[in-house]
PDB file of C-alpha atoms in Angstrom:
ATOM      1  CA  VAL A 246      -0.209   0.097  -0.155  1.00  0.00           C
ATOM      2  CA  TYR A 247       1.471   3.535  -1.214  1.00  0.00           C
ATOM      3  CA  PHE A 248       0.406   6.795  -0.410  1.00  0.00           C
ATOM      4  CA  THR A 249       1.787  10.002  -0.974  1.00  0.00           C
ATOM      5  CA  LEU A 250       2.189  13.243   1.144  1.00  0.00           C
ATOM      6  CA  ARG A 251       1.876  15.992  -1.179  1.00  0.00           C
ATOM      7  CA  THR A 252       3.899  19.224  -0.389  1.00  0.00           C
ATOM      8  CA  ASN A 253       3.683  22.735  -2.733  1.00  0.00           C
ATOM      9  CA  ARG A 254       7.209  21.182  -4.184  1.00  0.00           C
ATOM     10  CA  LYS A 255       7.050  17.909  -4.836  1.00  0.00           C
ATOM     11  CA  ALA A 256       5.437  14.526  -3.920  1.00  0.00           C
ATOM     12  CA  LEU A 257       6.744  12.409  -1.511  1.00  0.00           C
ATOM     13  CA  PRO A 258       6.269   8.705  -1.479  1.00  0.00           C
ATOM     14  CA  PHE A 259       6.016   6.187   1.169  1.00  0.00           C
ATOM     15  CA  VAL A 260       4.997   2.692   1.618  1.00  0.00           C
ATOM     16  CA  ALA A 261       2.148   2.660   4.900  1.00  0.00           C
ATOM     17  CA  GLU A 262       1.889  -0.899   5.170  1.00  0.00           C
ATOM     18  CA  HIS A 263       3.282  -1.112   8.253  1.00  0.00           C
ATOM     19  CA  VAL A 264       2.647   2.450   9.760  1.00  0.00           C
ATOM     20  CA  ARG A 265      -0.199   1.310  11.743  1.00  0.00           C
ATOM     21  CA  THR A 266       0.821  -2.379  13.804  1.00  0.00           C
ATOM     22  CA  THR A 267      -0.206  -3.782  16.890  1.00  0.00           C
ATOM     23  CA  ASP A 268       2.596  -2.439  19.157  1.00  0.00           C
ATOM     24  CA  PRO A 269       1.791   1.422  19.424  1.00  0.00           C
ATOM     25  CA  LYS A 270       5.328   2.171  19.922  1.00  0.00           C
ATOM     26  CA  VAL A 271       6.519   0.707  16.077  1.00  0.00           C
ATOM     27  CA  THR A 272       3.375   2.941  14.663  1.00  0.00           C
ATOM     28  CA  LEU A 273       4.965   6.112  16.415  1.00  0.00           C
ATOM     29  CA  ARG A 274       8.594   5.509  15.779  1.00  0.00           C
ATOM     30  CA  SER A 275       7.220   4.021  11.964  1.00  0.00           C
ATOM     31  CA  GLY A 276       5.193   7.594  11.685  1.00  0.00           C
ATOM     32  CA  LYS A 277       8.090   9.892  13.467  1.00  0.00           C
ATOM     33  CA  LEU A 278      10.256   8.783  10.254  1.00  0.00           C
ATOM     34  CA  MET A 279       7.333   9.486   7.761  1.00  0.00           C
ATOM     35  CA  ALA A 280       6.574  12.778   9.088  1.00  0.00           C
ATOM     36  CA  ARG A 281      10.905  13.456   9.417  1.00  0.00           C
ATOM     37  CA  ALA A 282      10.884  12.929   5.837  1.00  0.00           C
ATOM     38  CA  PHE A 283       7.329  14.900   5.011  1.00  0.00           C
ATOM     39  CA  ALA A 284       8.970  18.053   6.471  1.00  0.00           C
ATOM     40  CA  ALA A 285      12.307  17.556   4.863  1.00  0.00           C
ATOM     41  CA  SER A 286      10.483  18.729   1.915  1.00  0.00           C
ATOM     42  CA  PHE A 287      10.346  22.331   3.533  1.00  0.00           C
ATOM     43  CA  GLU A 288      12.823  25.090   4.299  1.00  0.00           C
ATOM     44  CA  GLY A 289      13.497  27.381   7.577  1.00  0.00           C
ATOM     45  CA  LYS A 290      10.489  28.799   9.018  1.00  0.00           C
ATOM     46  CA  GLU A 291       7.903  27.387   6.905  1.00  0.00           C
ATOM     47  CA  ARG A 292       9.562  23.450   8.608  1.00  0.00           C
ATOM     48  CA  GLU A 293       9.057  24.776  11.684  1.00  0.00           C
ATOM     49  CA  ALA A 294       5.693  25.801  11.136  1.00  0.00           C
ATOM     50  CA  VAL A 295       5.078  22.144   9.425  1.00  0.00           C
ATOM     51  CA  ALA A 296       6.377  20.321  12.264  1.00  0.00           C
ATOM     52  CA  ARG A 297       3.669  22.598  14.817  1.00  0.00           C
ATOM     53  CA  SER A 298       0.854  21.922  13.065  1.00  0.00           C
ATOM     54  CA  PHE A 299       1.365  18.106  12.236  1.00  0.00           C
ATOM     55  CA  THR A 300       2.301  17.524  16.225  1.00  0.00           C
ATOM     56  CA  THR A 301      -0.776  19.910  17.190  1.00  0.00           C
ATOM     57  CA  ALA A 302      -2.989  17.280  15.025  1.00  0.00           C
ATOM     58  CA  THR A 303      -1.235  14.428  16.570  1.00  0.00           C
ATOM     59  CA  ILE A 304      -2.118  15.662  20.213  1.00  0.00           C
ATOM     60  CA  ALA A 305      -5.272  16.854  19.354  1.00  0.00           C
ATOM     61  CA  THR A 306      -6.557  13.329  18.146  1.00  0.00           C
ATOM     62  CA  TYR A 307      -4.702  11.657  20.911  1.00  0.00           C
ATOM     63  CA  TRP A 308      -6.326  14.614  23.604  1.00  0.00           C
ATOM     64  CA  ASN A 309      -9.644  13.822  22.408  1.00  0.00           C
ATOM     65  CA  LYS A 310      -9.199   9.381  21.953  1.00  0.00           C
ATOM     66  CA  ILE A 311      -8.289   9.494  25.589  1.00  0.00           C
ATOM     67  CA  GLN A 312     -11.458  11.078  26.600  1.00  0.00           C
ATOM     68  CA  GLU A 313     -13.792   8.999  24.921  1.00  0.00           C
ATOM     69  CA  GLY A 314     -16.681   7.589  27.290  1.00  0.00           C
ATOM     70  CA  ALA A 315     -15.943  10.496  29.621  1.00  0.00           C
ATOM     71  CA  ALA A 316     -18.889  11.983  31.417  1.00  0.00           C
ATOM     72  CA  HIS A 317     -17.022  15.357  30.939  1.00  0.00           C
ATOM     73  CA  ARG A 318     -14.566  16.111  28.505  1.00  0.00           C
ATOM     74  CA  PHE A 319     -12.340  18.446  28.318  1.00  0.00           C
ATOM     75  CA  ARG A 320     -10.886  20.785  25.436  1.00  0.00           C
ATOM     76  CA  LEU A 321      -7.674  21.316  23.854  1.00  0.00           C
ATOM     77  CA  PRO A 322      -6.057  24.367  25.559  1.00  0.00           C
ATOM     78  CA  ALA A 323      -6.243  27.306  23.397  1.00  0.00           C
ATOM     79  CA  PHE A 324      -2.756  27.457  23.040  1.00  0.00           C
ATOM     80  CA  PHE A 325      -2.522  24.510  20.400  1.00  0.00           C
ATOM     81  CA  ALA A 326      -4.949  26.408  18.170  1.00  0.00           C
ATOM     82  CA  VAL A 327      -2.272  29.330  17.695  1.00  0.00           C
ATOM     83  CA  GLN A 328       0.278  26.167  17.188  1.00  0.00           C
ATOM     84  CA  SER A 329      -1.581  25.127  13.907  1.00  0.00           C
ATOM     85  CA  THR A 330      -0.656  27.933  11.113  1.00  0.00           C
ATOM     86  CA  VAL A 331      -0.093  25.198   8.245  1.00  0.00           C
ATOM     87  CA  GLU A 332      -2.838  23.511   6.661  1.00  0.00           C
ATOM     88  CA  LEU A 333      -1.300  19.978   6.029  1.00  0.00           C
ATOM     89  CA  PRO A 334      -2.418  17.409   2.850  1.00  0.00           C
ATOM     90  CA  ASP A 335      -5.033  14.500   4.058  1.00  0.00           C
ATOM     91  CA  THR A 336      -2.072  11.835   4.232  1.00  0.00           C
ATOM     92  CA  ALA A 337      -0.105  13.915   6.816  1.00  0.00           C
ATOM     93  CA  LEU A 338      -3.289  14.322   8.659  1.00  0.00           C
ATOM     94  CA  THR A 339      -4.510  10.776   8.291  1.00  0.00           C
ATOM     95  CA  LEU A 340      -0.502  10.118   9.590  1.00  0.00           C
ATOM     96  CA  ALA A 341      -1.002  12.400  12.532  1.00  0.00           C
ATOM     97  CA  LYS A 342      -4.470  10.814  13.524  1.00  0.00           C
ATOM     98  CA  THR A 343      -3.007   7.468  13.328  1.00  0.00           C
ATOM     99  CA  MET A 344      -0.015   8.533  15.731  1.00  0.00           C
ATOM    100  CA  GLY A 345      -2.521  10.114  17.868  1.00  0.00           C
ATOM    101  CA  GLU A 346      -4.258   6.947  18.033  1.00  0.00           C
ATOM    102  CA  ALA A 347      -1.516   4.784  18.542  1.00  0.00           C
ATOM    103  CA  ALA A 348      -0.224   7.428  21.671  1.00  0.00           C
ATOM    104  CA  CYS A 349      -3.524   6.300  23.383  1.00  0.00           C
ATOM    105  CA  GLU A 350      -2.503   2.620  24.084  1.00  0.00           C
ATOM    106  CA  LEU A 351       0.347   3.924  25.829  1.00  0.00           C
ATOM    107  CA  ASP A 352       1.010   5.543  29.040  1.00  0.00           C
ATOM    108  CA  PRO A 353       1.302   8.807  28.781  1.00  0.00           C
ATOM    109  CA  LEU A 354       4.765   9.250  29.483  1.00  0.00           C
ATOM    110  CA  ALA A 355       5.573   7.053  26.716  1.00  0.00           C
ATOM    111  CA  ALA A 356       3.115   8.637  24.935  1.00  0.00           C
ATOM    112  CA  SER A 357       4.051  12.242  25.345  1.00  0.00           C
ATOM    113  CA  TYR A 358       7.887  11.176  24.624  1.00  0.00           C
ATOM    114  CA  LEU A 359       7.212   9.886  21.554  1.00  0.00           C
ATOM    115  CA  ILE A 360       4.752  12.609  20.160  1.00  0.00           C
ATOM    116  CA  SER A 361       7.495  15.092  21.466  1.00  0.00           C
ATOM    117  CA  VAL A 362      10.425  13.187  19.388  1.00  0.00           C
ATOM    118  CA  THR A 363       8.321  13.385  16.550  1.00  0.00           C
ATOM    119  CA  TYR A 364       8.195  17.431  16.726  1.00  0.00           C
ATOM    120  CA  THR A 365      12.072  17.354  17.313  1.00  0.00           C
ATOM    121  CA  ALA A 366      12.830  15.094  14.195  1.00  0.00           C
ATOM    122  CA  MET A 367      10.724  17.254  11.831  1.00  0.00           C
ATOM    123  CA  LEU A 368      12.698  20.307  12.615  1.00  0.00           C
ATOM    124  CA  PRO A 369      15.317  21.733  10.621  1.00  0.00           C
ATOM    125  CA  ASP A 370      18.369  19.940  12.562  1.00  0.00           C
ATOM    126  CA  GLU A 371      20.542  23.453  13.100  1.00  0.00           C
ATOM    127  CA  MET A 372      17.271  24.768  14.670  1.00  0.00           C
ATOM    128  CA  ARG A 373      17.391  21.652  16.882  1.00  0.00           C
ATOM    129  CA  SER A 374      21.002  22.353  17.588  1.00  0.00           C
ATOM    130  CA  ARG A 375      20.667  25.515  18.262  1.00  0.00           C
ATOM    131  CA  LEU A 376      17.724  24.618  20.732  1.00  0.00           C
ATOM    132  CA  GLY A 377      19.103  21.792  22.510  1.00  0.00           C
ATOM    133  CA  ALA A 378      15.629  19.740  21.826  1.00  0.00           C
ATOM    134  CA  TYR A 379      17.022  16.322  22.681  1.00  0.00           C
ATOM    135  CA  TYR A 380      14.690  14.960  24.708  1.00  0.00           C
ATOM    136  CA  THR A 381      15.083  12.392  27.511  1.00  0.00           C
ATOM    137  CA  PRO A 382      13.536   9.013  27.127  1.00  0.00           C
ATOM    138  CA  PRO A 383      11.316   8.023  30.111  1.00  0.00           C
ATOM    139  CA  PRO A 384      13.025   5.152  31.292  1.00  0.00           C
ATOM    140  CA  LEU A 385      16.548   7.006  31.883  1.00  0.00           C
ATOM    141  CA  ALA A 386      14.209   9.717  33.824  1.00  0.00           C
ATOM    142  CA  GLU A 387      12.723   7.062  35.873  1.00  0.00           C
ATOM    143  CA  ARG A 388      16.196   5.425  36.839  1.00  0.00           C
ATOM    144  CA  LEU A 389      17.482   8.860  37.599  1.00  0.00           C
ATOM    145  CA  VAL A 390      14.767   9.209  39.804  1.00  0.00           C
ATOM    146  CA  ALA A 391      15.337   5.798  41.410  1.00  0.00           C
ATOM    147  CA  MET A 392      19.009   6.895  42.092  1.00  0.00           C
ATOM    148  CA  ALA A 393      18.183   9.534  43.560  1.00  0.00           C
ATOM    149  CA  THR A 394      15.434   7.836  45.850  1.00  0.00           C
ATOM    150  CA  SER A 395      18.245   5.221  46.917  1.00  0.00           C
ATOM    151  CA  ALA A 396      20.352   8.271  47.707  1.00  0.00           C
ATOM    152  CA  GLY A 397      17.751   9.425  50.392  1.00  0.00           C
ATOM    153  CA  VAL A 398      15.789  12.274  48.726  1.00  0.00           C
ATOM    154  CA  ASN A 399      13.018  12.764  50.830  1.00  0.00           C
ATOM    155  CA  TRP A 400       9.785  12.974  48.381  1.00  0.00           C
ATOM    156  CA  LYS A 401       7.817  14.342  51.212  1.00  0.00           C
ATOM    157  CA  THR A 402       9.565  18.257  51.298  1.00  0.00           C
ATOM    158  CA  CYS A 403      12.404  18.044  48.497  1.00  0.00           C
ATOM    159  CA  ARG A 404      12.378  20.886  45.911  1.00  0.00           C
ATOM    160  CA  VAL A 405      12.771  20.060  42.593  1.00  0.00           C
ATOM    161  CA  LEU A 406      13.967  22.385  39.340  1.00  0.00           C
ATOM    162  CA  ASP A 407      14.192  20.579  35.697  1.00  0.00           C
ATOM    163  CA  PRO A 408      15.892  24.073  34.250  1.00  0.00           C
ATOM    164  CA  ALA A 409      15.140  22.203  30.139  1.00  0.00           C
ATOM    165  CA  CYS A 410      12.165  21.215  30.570  1.00  0.00           C
ATOM    166  CA  GLY A 411      11.728  19.798  26.869  1.00  0.00           C
ATOM    167  CA  GLY A 412       9.143  16.261  26.926  1.00  0.00           C
ATOM    168  CA  GLY A 413       8.177  16.507  30.453  1.00  0.00           C
ATOM    169  CA  ALA A 414      10.421  13.155  31.195  1.00  0.00           C
ATOM    170  CA  PHE A 415      11.857  13.934  34.355  1.00  0.00           C
ATOM    171  CA  LEU A 416       8.727  16.340  35.558  1.00  0.00           C
ATOM    172  CA  SER A 417       6.632  13.275  34.866  1.00  0.00           C
ATOM    173  CA  ALA A 418       8.773  10.908  36.898  1.00  0.00           C
ATOM    174  CA  VAL A 419       9.429  12.774  39.646  1.00  0.00           C
ATOM    175  CA  ALA A 420       6.012  13.311  40.214  1.00  0.00           C
ATOM    176  CA  ALA A 421       5.301  10.060  40.841  1.00  0.00           C
ATOM    177  CA  PRO A 422       7.225   9.469  43.857  1.00  0.00           C
ATOM    178  CA  ILE A 423       5.736  12.945  45.702  1.00  0.00           C
ATOM    179  CA  VAL A 424       2.576  11.450  44.942  1.00  0.00           C
ATOM    180  CA  ASN A 425       3.004   8.761  46.709  1.00  0.00           C
ATOM    181  CA  ALA A 426       5.182  10.335  49.445  1.00  0.00           C
ATOM    182  CA  ALA A 427       2.126  11.774  49.916  1.00  0.00           C
ATOM    183  CA  GLY A 428      -0.138   8.872  51.144  1.00  0.00           C
ATOM    184  CA  TYR A 429      -3.669   9.770  51.575  1.00  0.00           C
ATOM    185  CA  ALA A 430      -4.095  13.447  51.802  1.00  0.00           C
ATOM    186  CA  PRO A 431      -6.589  14.997  49.736  1.00  0.00           C
ATOM    187  CA  ALA A 432      -6.314  15.300  46.259  1.00  0.00           C
ATOM    188  CA  ALA A 433      -6.538  19.104  45.774  1.00  0.00           C
ATOM    189  CA  LYS A 434      -3.724  19.243  48.908  1.00  0.00           C
ATOM    190  CA  THR A 435      -1.192  16.303  46.761  1.00  0.00           C
ATOM    191  CA  ILE A 436      -1.293  18.739  43.510  1.00  0.00           C
ATOM    192  CA  ALA A 437      -0.741  21.937  45.357  1.00  0.00           C
ATOM    193  CA  GLY A 438       2.034  20.119  47.073  1.00  0.00           C
ATOM    194  CA  ILE A 439       3.306  19.279  43.713  1.00  0.00           C
ATOM    195  CA  ALA A 440       2.685  22.772  41.760  1.00  0.00           C
ATOM    196  CA  SER A 441       4.815  24.502  44.555  1.00  0.00           C
ATOM    197  CA  ARG A 442       7.825  21.981  45.044  1.00  0.00           C
ATOM    198  CA  LEU A 443       8.441  21.003  41.126  1.00  0.00           C
ATOM    199  CA  LYS A 444       9.185  23.266  38.582  1.00  0.00           C
TER     200      LYS A 444
END
C-alpha cells in the first residue's frame, strides 16, 4: 500500500503498509520517520510551522481519544490553536491521526515522549541543535529518580527544578514519588504540593 504526502514542491512516496501495527511504539516510531521525511521538503520557518501543525494534529487526536466515554470532556487548551498555522495535506493528517490513536494505547509518559520526539525530528537540524531539542527517554528519567530515591531524597519535602524541560520526562518521573509520598492526603493538597515544589 502506497500513499503520498503532497507539498507545494513535490510528492513524497511512502510505504504505509506497516504504519499501523499492533505495537503502538512501532507505529509511532515509523510515523516519526515518515513525518521527518515529509517535513524535509520544507525549509526554514515553513518547516518549523509544518512540524508544529503536524504535532498539534497528533496531540488533538490523542487528547480527544483518551477522553472517549468520559462523563465530562475537556477541550484542547487554546494554546494549540495558535500552533496549527499550516494546512496539512490529507495524507499528513491521516498519519498524525494514526499516531495520535496509537499514543492512546501507551502510558501518558511514553506517549508524550514519542509525540515530542516526532516534533523534534521534523525540525531543521540546525534549529534542533541551537535549541538543544534532544529529549530524555522516560526510562532514563525514571532510573535517575530511582537513583535519587536510593540516595535518600525525601519526596515529602524536596524541591525539584528541571531547567530544560522539553518532553517533561523528568517532571513526570518526579511527580510520581511525590504523589506516593503524600499518602492519603486530599487530592487538592497533593496537587498543590506538586505545583509548589516541582518547577
